[in-house]
Amino acid sequence: MERVVIVTGANSGIGLALCERLLTENSQIRLCLACRNMQRAEAARSALLTSHTGACVDLLHLDVGSVRSVLTAAKEVKTRYRKIDFLYLNAGIMPNPQVDIRAFIKGLFSRNVINMFATAEGLLTQQDHLNSDGLQEVFATNLFGHFLMIRELEPLLCQAGHTSRVVWTSSSNARRSAFDIEDMQHRNGTEPYSSSKYASDMLSLALNRQKNSQGLFSSVICPGLVMTNLTYGILPSFFWTLIMPIMWLIRIFTNTFTLTPYNGAEALHWLFLQAPESLDPRAKYHSLTSGLGTNYTEPQRMDIDEEMSEALYKKLLKLETVVRRKLSEENADNKAYQQYLNETE
Ligand SMILES: NC(=O)C1=CN([C@@H]2O[C@H](COP(=O)(O)OP(=O)(O)OC[C@H]3O[C@@H](n4cnc5c(N)ncnc54)[C@H](OP(=O)(O)O)[C@@H]3O)[C@@H](O)[C@H]2O)C=CC1
Ligand SMILES: CC(C)CCC[C@@H](C)[C@H]1CC[C@H]2C3=C(CC[C@]12C)[C@@]1(C)CCC(=O)C[C@@H]1CC3
């Protein structure tokens, strides 16, 4: 039977590589590329259809950082499909990244050097801002928009006699110390990316606790360090190309330098092949590439606390209520305004 697979942020990088791999290695898939830029989405679809003639590839407009867009997209999904087998929550941003060169040089001569290359701990900060919904943009895009999407699609994800999967593209940069439950949007810090990814790890655990009994299973992956538009925003692409031999060398010491989107999508594809009951809800599944270029997936236990994950889940539900109320007030205002215009004409 045909499996419905939705991938957010599917027009480039790891998301696009996942789509390519899914179509190459599995038949009977209906792929839905959920993207904010339809021109780029169309280009990705054409590229996929060139190498997989006859494949079923749909497009869906989704700006995961906008509440209105998420609600409209979810409505569209509900009219198109009767069930969802896989929802890959892959879209993500890291705006205005800054590398701390001093910390990098210091780290090079410390015992922590391998961990620094694997997780970027202490190296990266970002500048975030409020979006038009009044939410912090990184939180809204990397976490809340995806949460809202799951909530809206629950009727398709939680069906009797059917198992559905959601898979979060998290990061090795997810760190407990960057997250504060009293500031879940990370309004006051300089590591919104790390905070949002840690929050996605916790949310995945909470979703498993809340929804496994209804047939919904959630997993988290880390793609490793991959050359994509996201990393080209940290250092320019010519610089990465220049230091590529060094990166291959580093890969001998840390298998987290997956480097290509194909390698980075390893764990995402591996999860597609696994039975959900065999997976550990507390594990993050890492895409890894050995010094000789072999890809494999390995689970690592996440540093998360059950109580905090439950608290986060409750806070997200509360924020959802607030956001929905605000939206319906705006809609009512617009309606009243429209009526006023009609009457005065
Ligand atoms: N590259 C790396 O080393 C690592 C990446 N990751 C994670 O992997 C995921 C994929 O990133 P990657 O492939 O590297 O980078 P890319 O920038 O290539 O891909 C990100 C994708 O997300 C989309 N996107 C961003 N914002 C939105 C939005 N508001 N609505 C819908 N789509 C959106 C982008 O669309 P558009 O083209 O329109 O911008 C793009 O398709 C991210 O979650 C990232 O955090 C995790 C660890 C390491
Ligand atoms: C000589 C070079 C190898 C210098 C590269 C230094 C840093 C720019 C990188 C070292 C570890 C990298 C890393 C990421 C970005 C680039 C580094 C900081 C990520 C944060 C990218 C996004 C993620 O989600 C995780 C990555 C961890 C490792």
CSV table of C-alpha atoms and ligand atoms in Angstrom, one decimal:
chain,number,residue,atom,x,y,z
A,1,MET,CA,0.0,0.0,0.0
A,2,GLU,CA,1.2,3.5,-0.8
A,3,ARG,CA,2.8,5.3,2.1
A,4,VAL,CA,2.2,9.1,2.5
A,5,VAL,CA,5.4,10.9,3.5
A,6,ILE,CA,5.5,14.6,4.2
A,7,VAL,CA,8.9,16.4,4.5
A,8,THR,CA,9.2,20.0,5.7
A,9,GLY,CA,12.1,22.1,4.3
A,10,ALA,CA,12.3,19.6,1.4
A,11,ASN,CA,13.6,21.9,-1.2
A,12,SER,CA,17.3,21.8,-0.3
A,13,GLY,CA,20.0,20.3,1.9
A,14,ILE,CA,19.2,17.3,4.1
A,15,GLY,CA,15.4,17.4,3.4
A,16,LEU,CA,16.0,17.2,-0.4
A,17,ALA,CA,18.6,14.4,0.0
A,18,LEU,CA,16.1,12.4,2.2
A,19,CYS,CA,13.5,12.7,-0.6
A,20,GLU,CA,16.0,11.5,-3.2
A,21,ARG,CA,17.0,8.5,-1.0
A,22,LEU,CA,13.4,7.6,-0.2
A,23,LEU,CA,12.4,7.5,-3.8
A,24,THR,CA,15.6,5.6,-4.8
A,25,GLU,CA,15.3,2.9,-2.1
A,26,ASN,CA,11.6,2.5,-1.6
A,27,SER,CA,8.8,2.1,-4.0
A,28,GLN,CA,5.1,2.9,-3.2
A,29,ILE,CA,5.6,6.3,-1.7
A,30,ARG,CA,3.6,9.4,-2.1
A,31,LEU,CA,6.0,12.2,-1.2
A,32,CYS,CA,4.8,15.7,-0.2
A,33,LEU,CA,7.4,18.5,-0.2
A,34,ALA,CA,6.2,21.1,2.3
A,35,CYS,CA,8.1,24.3,1.5
A,36,ARG,CA,7.7,28.0,2.0
A,37,ASN,CA,9.2,29.0,-1.4
A,38,MET,CA,7.1,27.4,-4.2
A,39,GLN,CA,9.6,28.3,-6.9
A,40,ARG,CA,12.4,26.4,-5.1
A,41,ALA,CA,9.9,23.6,-4.2
A,42,GLU,CA,9.0,23.3,-7.9
A,43,ALA,CA,12.7,23.1,-8.8
A,44,ALA,CA,13.2,20.4,-6.2
A,45,ARG,CA,10.2,18.4,-7.5
A,46,SER,CA,11.5,18.7,-11.1
A,47,ALA,CA,14.9,17.4,-10.0
A,48,LEU,CA,13.3,14.5,-8.2
A,49,LEU,CA,11.1,13.6,-11.1
A,50,THR,CA,14.0,13.7,-13.5
A,51,SER,CA,15.8,10.9,-11.7
A,52,HIS,CA,12.5,9.1,-10.7
A,53,THR,CA,10.1,9.3,-13.6
A,54,GLY,CA,6.6,8.4,-12.6
A,55,ALA,CA,7.1,9.0,-8.9
A,56,CYS,CA,4.3,10.6,-6.9
A,57,VAL,CA,5.6,14.0,-5.7
A,58,ASP,CA,3.2,16.6,-4.4
A,59,LEU,CA,3.9,20.2,-3.3
A,60,LEU,CA,2.5,21.9,-0.3
A,61,HIS,CA,2.9,25.6,0.6
A,62,LEU,CA,4.1,25.8,4.2
A,63,ASP,CA,5.9,28.5,6.1
A,64,VAL,CA,6.4,26.7,9.3
A,65,GLY,CA,7.3,29.9,11.0
A,66,SER,CA,3.9,31.4,10.4
A,67,VAL,CA,0.8,30.3,12.4
A,68,ARG,CA,-1.6,31.2,9.6
A,69,SER,CA,0.4,29.3,7.0
A,70,VAL,CA,0.6,26.2,9.3
A,71,LEU,CA,-3.1,26.1,9.8
A,72,THR,CA,-3.9,26.6,6.1
A,73,ALA,CA,-1.3,23.9,5.1
A,74,ALA,CA,-2.7,21.4,7.6
A,75,LYS,CA,-6.2,22.0,6.3
A,76,GLU,CA,-5.0,21.3,2.8
A,77,VAL,CA,-3.3,18.1,4.0
A,78,LYS,CA,-6.5,16.9,5.5
A,79,THR,CA,-8.4,17.4,2.2
A,80,ARG,CA,-5.6,15.6,0.2
A,81,TYR,CA,-4.8,12.6,2.3
A,82,ARG,CA,-6.7,10.2,4.5
A,83,LYS,CA,-3.7,9.2,6.6
A,84,ILE,CA,0.0,10.2,7.1
A,85,ASP,CA,2.6,7.5,7.5
A,86,PHE,CA,5.7,9.7,8.0
A,87,LEU,CA,5.9,13.4,8.9
A,88,TYR,CA,9.6,14.6,8.7
A,89,LEU,CA,9.9,17.8,10.7
A,90,ASN,CA,13.1,18.9,9.0
A,91,ALA,CA,12.8,22.7,8.2
A,92,GLY,CA,15.1,24.7,10.4
A,93,ILE,CA,17.0,28.0,10.6
A,94,MET,CA,20.0,29.5,12.3
A,95,PRO,CA,19.8,33.2,11.7
A,96,ASN,CA,22.9,35.6,12.0
A,97,PRO,CA,25.3,33.0,13.3
A,98,GLN,CA,28.5,34.2,14.9
A,99,VAL,CA,31.6,31.9,15.5
A,100,ASP,CA,33.6,32.8,18.6
A,101,ILE,CA,37.1,32.6,17.1
A,102,ARG,CA,38.9,33.0,20.5
A,103,ALA,CA,36.9,30.1,21.9
A,104,PHE,CA,37.6,28.0,18.8
A,105,ILE,CA,41.4,28.6,19.1
A,106,LYS,CA,41.3,27.9,22.8
A,107,GLY,CA,39.3,24.7,22.2
A,108,LEU,CA,41.8,23.5,19.6
A,109,PHE,CA,44.4,23.1,22.3
A,110,SER,CA,42.1,21.7,24.9
A,111,ARG,CA,41.2,18.1,25.8
A,112,ASN,CA,37.6,18.9,24.7
A,113,VAL,CA,38.6,19.4,21.0
A,114,ILE,CA,36.7,16.4,19.6
A,115,ASN,CA,33.6,17.4,21.5
A,116,MET,CA,34.0,21.0,20.2
A,117,PHE,CA,34.0,19.8,16.6
A,118,ALA,CA,31.1,17.4,17.1
A,119,THR,CA,28.8,19.8,19.0
A,120,ALA,CA,30.1,23.3,18.5
A,121,GLU,CA,29.7,23.8,22.3
A,122,GLY,CA,30.7,27.3,23.3
A,123,LEU,CA,31.4,28.3,19.7
A,124,LEU,CA,28.2,29.6,18.2
A,125,THR,CA,25.7,32.4,19.0
A,126,GLN,CA,22.9,33.8,17.0
A,127,GLN,CA,20.8,36.9,16.9
A,128,ASP,CA,17.1,36.2,16.9
A,129,HIS,CA,14.0,38.5,16.5
A,130,LEU,CA,10.2,38.5,16.9
A,131,ASN,CA,8.2,37.4,13.9
A,132,SER,CA,4.8,38.8,12.8
A,133,ASP,CA,3.0,36.4,15.2
A,134,GLY,CA,5.0,38.0,18.1
A,135,LEU,CA,7.0,34.8,18.6
A,136,GLN,CA,10.8,34.4,18.5
A,137,GLU,CA,11.6,33.4,15.0
A,138,VAL,CA,13.9,30.4,15.7
A,139,PHE,CA,11.5,29.0,18.3
A,140,ALA,CA,8.6,29.5,15.9
A,141,THR,CA,10.3,27.8,13.0
A,142,ASN,CA,12.3,25.0,14.5
A,143,LEU,CA,9.8,24.0,17.2
A,144,PHE,CA,6.4,25.7,17.6
A,145,GLY,CA,5.2,25.6,13.9
A,146,HIS,CA,6.0,21.9,13.8
A,147,PHE,CA,4.2,21.4,17.1
A,148,LEU,CA,1.1,23.2,15.7
A,149,MET,CA,1.3,21.1,12.6
A,150,ILE,CA,1.3,17.9,14.6
A,151,ARG,CA,-1.7,19.2,16.7
A,152,GLU,CA,-3.7,20.1,13.6
A,153,LEU,CA,-2.9,16.8,11.9
A,154,GLU,CA,-3.7,14.6,14.9
A,155,PRO,CA,-6.8,13.2,13.2
A,156,LEU,CA,-4.6,11.8,10.4
A,157,LEU,CA,-1.7,10.9,12.7
A,158,CYS,CA,-3.6,9.1,15.5
A,159,GLN,CA,-5.8,6.6,13.8
A,160,ALA,CA,-7.0,3.3,15.2
A,161,GLY,CA,-5.2,0.3,13.8
A,162,HIS,CA,-2.5,2.5,12.0
A,163,THR,CA,0.9,3.7,13.2
A,164,SER,CA,2.2,7.1,12.2
A,165,ARG,CA,5.7,8.5,12.7
A,166,VAL,CA,7.0,12.0,13.2
A,167,VAL,CA,10.8,12.5,12.9
A,168,TRP,CA,12.6,15.6,14.1
A,169,THR,CA,15.8,16.8,12.6
A,170,SER,CA,17.6,17.9,15.7
A,171,SER,CA,21.2,18.6,16.2
A,172,SER,CA,24.3,17.7,18.3
A,173,ASN,CA,24.2,21.4,19.2
A,174,ALA,CA,21.0,20.8,21.3
A,175,ARG,CA,22.1,21.6,24.8
A,176,ARG,CA,20.3,21.4,28.1
A,177,SER,CA,22.2,24.5,29.5
A,178,ALA,CA,20.9,26.6,26.6
A,179,PHE,CA,17.3,25.9,27.4
A,180,ASP,CA,15.3,27.5,30.2
A,181,ILE,CA,11.7,26.3,30.8
A,182,GLU,CA,10.9,29.9,32.1
A,183,ASP,CA,12.1,31.3,28.7
A,184,MET,CA,11.2,28.5,26.3
A,185,GLN,CA,11.3,30.9,23.3
A,186,HIS,CA,14.8,32.0,24.3
A,187,ARG,CA,14.0,35.7,24.3
A,188,ASN,CA,16.9,36.5,26.7
A,189,GLY,CA,19.7,34.3,25.4
A,190,THR,CA,22.2,34.2,22.5
A,191,GLU,CA,21.8,30.5,21.7
A,192,PRO,CA,18.2,30.2,20.3
A,193,TYR,CA,19.2,27.4,17.9
A,194,SER,CA,20.7,25.2,20.6
A,195,SER,CA,17.6,25.9,22.8
A,196,SER,CA,15.1,25.1,20.1
A,197,LYS,CA,16.8,21.8,19.2
A,198,TYR,CA,17.0,20.8,22.9
A,199,ALA,CA,13.3,21.7,23.1
A,200,SER,CA,12.6,19.4,20.1
A,201,ASP,CA,14.4,16.5,21.8
A,202,MET,CA,12.2,17.0,24.9
A,203,LEU,CA,9.0,17.4,22.9
A,204,SER,CA,9.7,14.2,21.1
A,205,LEU,CA,9.9,12.3,24.4
A,206,ALA,CA,6.6,14.0,25.6
A,207,LEU,CA,4.9,13.1,22.4
A,208,ASN,CA,5.8,9.5,22.8
A,209,ARG,CA,4.4,9.5,26.3
A,210,GLN,CA,1.2,11.2,25.3
A,211,LYS,CA,0.5,9.6,21.9
A,212,ASN,CA,2.1,6.1,21.6
A,213,SER,CA,-1.2,4.6,22.8
A,214,GLN,CA,-2.9,6.3,19.9
A,215,GLY,CA,-0.4,5.0,17.3
A,216,LEU,CA,1.8,8.0,17.0
A,217,PHE,CA,5.6,7.5,17.5
A,218,SER,CA,8.2,10.3,17.5
A,219,SER,CA,11.9,10.1,17.0
A,220,VAL,CA,14.8,12.5,16.9
A,221,ILE,CA,17.9,12.4,14.7
A,222,CYS,CA,21.1,14.4,14.3
A,223,PRO,CA,22.5,14.6,10.8
A,224,GLY,CA,26.1,15.5,11.8
A,225,LEU,CA,27.9,18.5,10.3
A,226,VAL,CA,26.6,18.8,6.7
A,227,MET,CA,27.5,21.3,4.0
A,228,THR,CA,24.2,23.0,3.2
A,229,ASN,CA,22.7,26.6,3.0
A,230,LEU,CA,22.6,26.5,6.8
A,231,THR,CA,26.4,25.9,7.2
A,232,TYR,CA,27.1,28.3,4.3
A,233,GLY,CA,25.4,31.0,6.5
A,234,ILE,CA,28.0,30.3,9.2
A,235,LEU,CA,31.1,30.5,6.9
A,236,PRO,CA,31.1,31.2,3.2
A,237,SER,CA,31.0,28.2,0.8
A,238,PHE,CA,34.4,29.0,-0.7
A,239,PHE,CA,36.0,28.8,2.7
A,240,TRP,CA,34.4,25.4,3.4
A,241,THR,CA,35.6,24.2,0.0
A,242,LEU,CA,39.1,25.5,0.9
A,243,ILE,CA,39.2,23.6,4.2
A,244,MET,CA,37.6,20.4,2.9
A,245,PRO,CA,40.8,18.4,3.1
A,246,ILE,CA,41.1,19.4,6.8
A,247,MET,CA,37.5,18.3,7.3
A,248,TRP,CA,38.1,14.9,5.8
A,249,LEU,CA,41.1,14.6,8.2
A,250,ILE,CA,38.9,15.6,11.2
A,251,ARG,CA,36.5,12.9,10.1
A,252,ILE,CA,39.1,10.3,11.1
A,253,PHE,CA,38.7,11.5,14.7
A,254,THR,CA,35.0,12.3,14.8
A,255,ASN,CA,32.6,10.4,12.6
A,256,THR,CA,30.0,13.3,13.0
A,257,PHE,CA,31.5,15.1,10.0
A,258,THR,CA,29.0,13.6,7.6
A,259,LEU,CA,29.6,16.6,5.2
A,260,THR,CA,27.2,15.7,2.4
A,261,PRO,CA,23.4,16.0,2.6
A,262,TYR,CA,23.2,12.3,1.4
A,263,ASN,CA,25.3,11.2,4.4
A,264,GLY,CA,23.4,13.5,6.7
A,265,ALA,CA,20.1,12.0,5.7
A,266,GLU,CA,21.3,8.5,6.7
A,267,ALA,CA,19.5,8.4,10.1
A,268,LEU,CA,16.3,9.9,8.6
A,269,HIS,CA,16.2,7.1,6.0
A,270,TRP,CA,17.3,4.4,8.5
A,271,LEU,CA,14.3,5.3,10.7
A,272,PHE,CA,12.0,4.9,7.7
A,273,LEU,CA,13.0,1.2,7.6
A,274,GLN,CA,12.6,0.5,11.4
A,275,ALA,CA,9.5,-0.7,13.3
A,276,PRO,CA,8.5,2.1,15.7
A,277,GLU,CA,8.2,-0.4,18.6
A,278,SER,CA,11.9,-1.2,18.3
A,279,LEU,CA,13.0,2.3,18.8
A,280,ASP,CA,14.1,4.0,22.1
A,281,PRO,CA,12.1,7.2,22.8
A,282,ARG,CA,15.1,8.6,24.8
A,283,ALA,CA,17.6,8.1,22.1
A,284,LYS,CA,18.8,10.5,19.4
A,285,TYR,CA,19.7,8.6,16.2
A,286,HIS,CA,22.9,10.0,14.7
A,287,SER,CA,23.9,9.9,11.1
A,288,LEU,CA,27.6,9.0,11.2
A,289,THR,CA,30.3,8.7,8.5
A,290,SER,CA,33.6,6.8,9.1
A,291,GLY,CA,37.0,8.1,8.0
A,292,LEU,CA,36.7,5.7,5.0
A,293,GLY,CA,33.3,7.2,4.0
A,294,THR,CA,31.0,4.5,5.3
A,295,ASN,CA,27.6,5.7,6.5
A,296,TYR,CA,25.8,4.2,9.5
A,297,THR,CA,23.2,5.2,12.2
A,298,GLU,CA,23.9,5.0,15.9
A,299,PRO,CA,21.6,5.8,18.9
A,300,GLN,CA,22.9,7.9,21.8
A,301,ARG,CA,20.9,8.5,24.9
A,302,MET,CA,19.6,12.1,25.3
A,303,ASP,CA,20.3,14.2,28.3
A,304,ILE,CA,16.6,15.0,29.1
A,305,ASP,CA,14.5,15.1,32.1
A,306,GLU,CA,11.0,13.7,32.0
A,307,GLU,CA,9.5,16.3,34.2
A,308,MET,CA,10.8,19.2,32.2
A,309,SER,CA,9.6,17.6,28.9
A,310,GLU,CA,6.1,17.3,30.4
A,311,ALA,CA,6.3,20.9,31.5
A,312,LEU,CA,7.3,22.0,28.0
A,313,TYR,CA,4.5,20.0,26.5
A,314,LYS,CA,2.0,21.8,28.7
A,315,LYS,CA,3.5,25.2,28.0
A,316,LEU,CA,3.3,24.6,24.3
A,317,LEU,CA,-0.4,23.6,24.6
A,318,LYS,CA,-1.0,26.8,26.5
A,319,LEU,CA,0.8,28.9,23.9
A,320,GLU,CA,-1.3,27.2,21.2
A,321,THR,CA,-4.5,28.3,22.9
A,322,VAL,CA,-3.2,31.9,23.1
A,323,VAL,CA,-2.1,31.9,19.5
A,324,ARG,CA,-5.4,30.5,18.3
A,325,ARG,CA,-7.4,33.0,20.3
A,326,LYS,CA,-5.4,35.9,18.9
A,327,LEU,CA,-5.9,34.6,15.4
A,328,SER,CA,-9.7,34.2,15.7
A,329,GLU,CA,-9.9,37.8,17.2
A,330,GLU,CA,-7.9,39.0,14.2
A,331,ASN,CA,-10.2,37.2,11.8
A,332,ALA,CA,-13.3,38.6,13.6
A,333,ASP,CA,-11.8,42.1,13.3
A,334,ASN,CA,-11.1,41.6,9.6
A,335,LYS,CA,-14.6,40.4,9.1
A,336,ALA,CA,-16.1,43.4,10.9
A,337,TYR,CA,-13.9,45.7,9.0
A,338,GLN,CA,-14.9,44.1,5.7
A,339,GLN,CA,-18.6,44.4,6.6
A,340,TYR,CA,-18.1,48.1,7.5
A,341,LEU,CA,-16.5,48.6,4.1
A,342,ASN,CA,-19.3,46.9,2.3
A,343,GLU,CA,-21.9,48.9,4.2
A,344,THR,CA,-20.3,52.3,3.6
A,345,GLU,CA,-19.9,51.6,-0.2
B,1,LIG,N1,23.7,21.4,8.1
B,1,LIG,C1,24.0,20.9,9.3
B,1,LIG,O1,25.2,20.7,9.6
B,1,LIG,C2,23.0,20.6,10.3
B,1,LIG,C3,21.6,20.8,10.1
B,1,LIG,N2,20.7,20.4,11.0
B,1,LIG,C4,19.3,20.6,10.8
B,1,LIG,O2,18.9,20.1,9.5
B,1,LIG,C5,17.7,20.7,9.1
B,1,LIG,C6,17.8,20.9,7.6
B,1,LIG,O3,18.8,21.9,7.4
B,1,LIG,P1,19.9,21.9,6.2
B,1,LIG,O4,19.5,20.9,5.2
B,1,LIG,O5,21.2,21.8,6.9
B,1,LIG,O6,19.8,23.4,5.7
B,1,LIG,P2,19.0,24.1,4.5
B,1,LIG,O7,19.1,25.5,4.7
B,1,LIG,O8,19.6,23.5,3.2
B,1,LIG,O9,17.6,23.5,4.7
B,1,LIG,C7,16.6,24.1,5.5
B,1,LIG,C8,15.3,23.9,4.9
B,1,LIG,O10,14.3,24.4,5.8
B,1,LIG,C9,13.5,25.3,5.1
B,1,LIG,N3,12.9,26.3,5.9
B,1,LIG,C10,13.5,27.3,6.7
B,1,LIG,N4,12.6,28.0,7.3
B,1,LIG,C11,11.4,27.6,6.8
B,1,LIG,C12,10.1,28.0,7.1
B,1,LIG,N5,9.8,29.1,7.9
B,1,LIG,N6,9.1,27.3,6.5
B,1,LIG,C13,9.3,26.3,5.7
B,1,LIG,N7,10.6,25.9,5.4
B,1,LIG,C14,11.6,26.5,6.0
B,1,LIG,C15,14.4,25.9,4.0
B,1,LIG,O11,13.6,26.5,3.0
B,1,LIG,P3,14.2,27.8,2.1
B,1,LIG,O12,15.0,27.2,1.0
B,1,LIG,O13,13.0,28.5,1.7
B,1,LIG,O14,15.1,28.6,3.0
B,1,LIG,C16,15.1,24.7,3.6
B,1,LIG,O15,14.4,23.9,2.7
B,1,LIG,C17,17.5,21.9,9.9
B,1,LIG,O16,16.5,21.6,10.9
B,1,LIG,C18,18.8,22.1,10.6
B,1,LIG,O17,18.7,22.7,11.9
B,1,LIG,C19,21.1,19.8,12.2
B,1,LIG,C20,22.4,19.6,12.4
B,1,LIG,C21,23.4,19.9,11.5
B,2,LIG,C1,38.9,24.4,10.5
B,2,LIG,C2,37.5,24.2,10.5
B,2,LIG,C3,37.1,22.8,10.6
B,2,LIG,C4,36.8,25.2,11.4
B,2,LIG,C5,35.3,25.0,11.6
B,2,LIG,C6,34.9,25.6,12.9
B,2,LIG,C7,33.4,25.7,13.1
B,2,LIG,C8,32.9,26.8,12.2
B,2,LIG,C9,32.6,24.4,13.1
B,2,LIG,C10,33.2,23.4,14.1
B,2,LIG,C11,32.0,22.6,14.6
B,2,LIG,C12,30.9,23.0,13.6
B,2,LIG,C13,29.5,22.6,13.9
B,2,LIG,C14,28.4,23.3,13.4
B,2,LIG,C15,28.7,24.6,12.6
B,2,LIG,C16,30.2,24.8,12.2
B,2,LIG,C17,31.1,24.4,13.4
B,2,LIG,C18,30.8,25.3,14.6
B,2,LIG,C19,27.0,23.0,13.7
B,2,LIG,C20,26.6,23.9,14.8
B,2,LIG,C21,26.0,23.4,12.5
B,2,LIG,C22,24.6,23.2,12.8
B,2,LIG,C23,24.3,22.1,13.8
B,2,LIG,O1,23.1,21.8,14.0
B,2,LIG,C24,25.4,21.3,14.5
B,2,LIG,C25,26.8,21.6,14.0
B,2,LIG,C26,27.8,21.1,15.0
B,2,LIG,C27,29.2,21.3,14.6
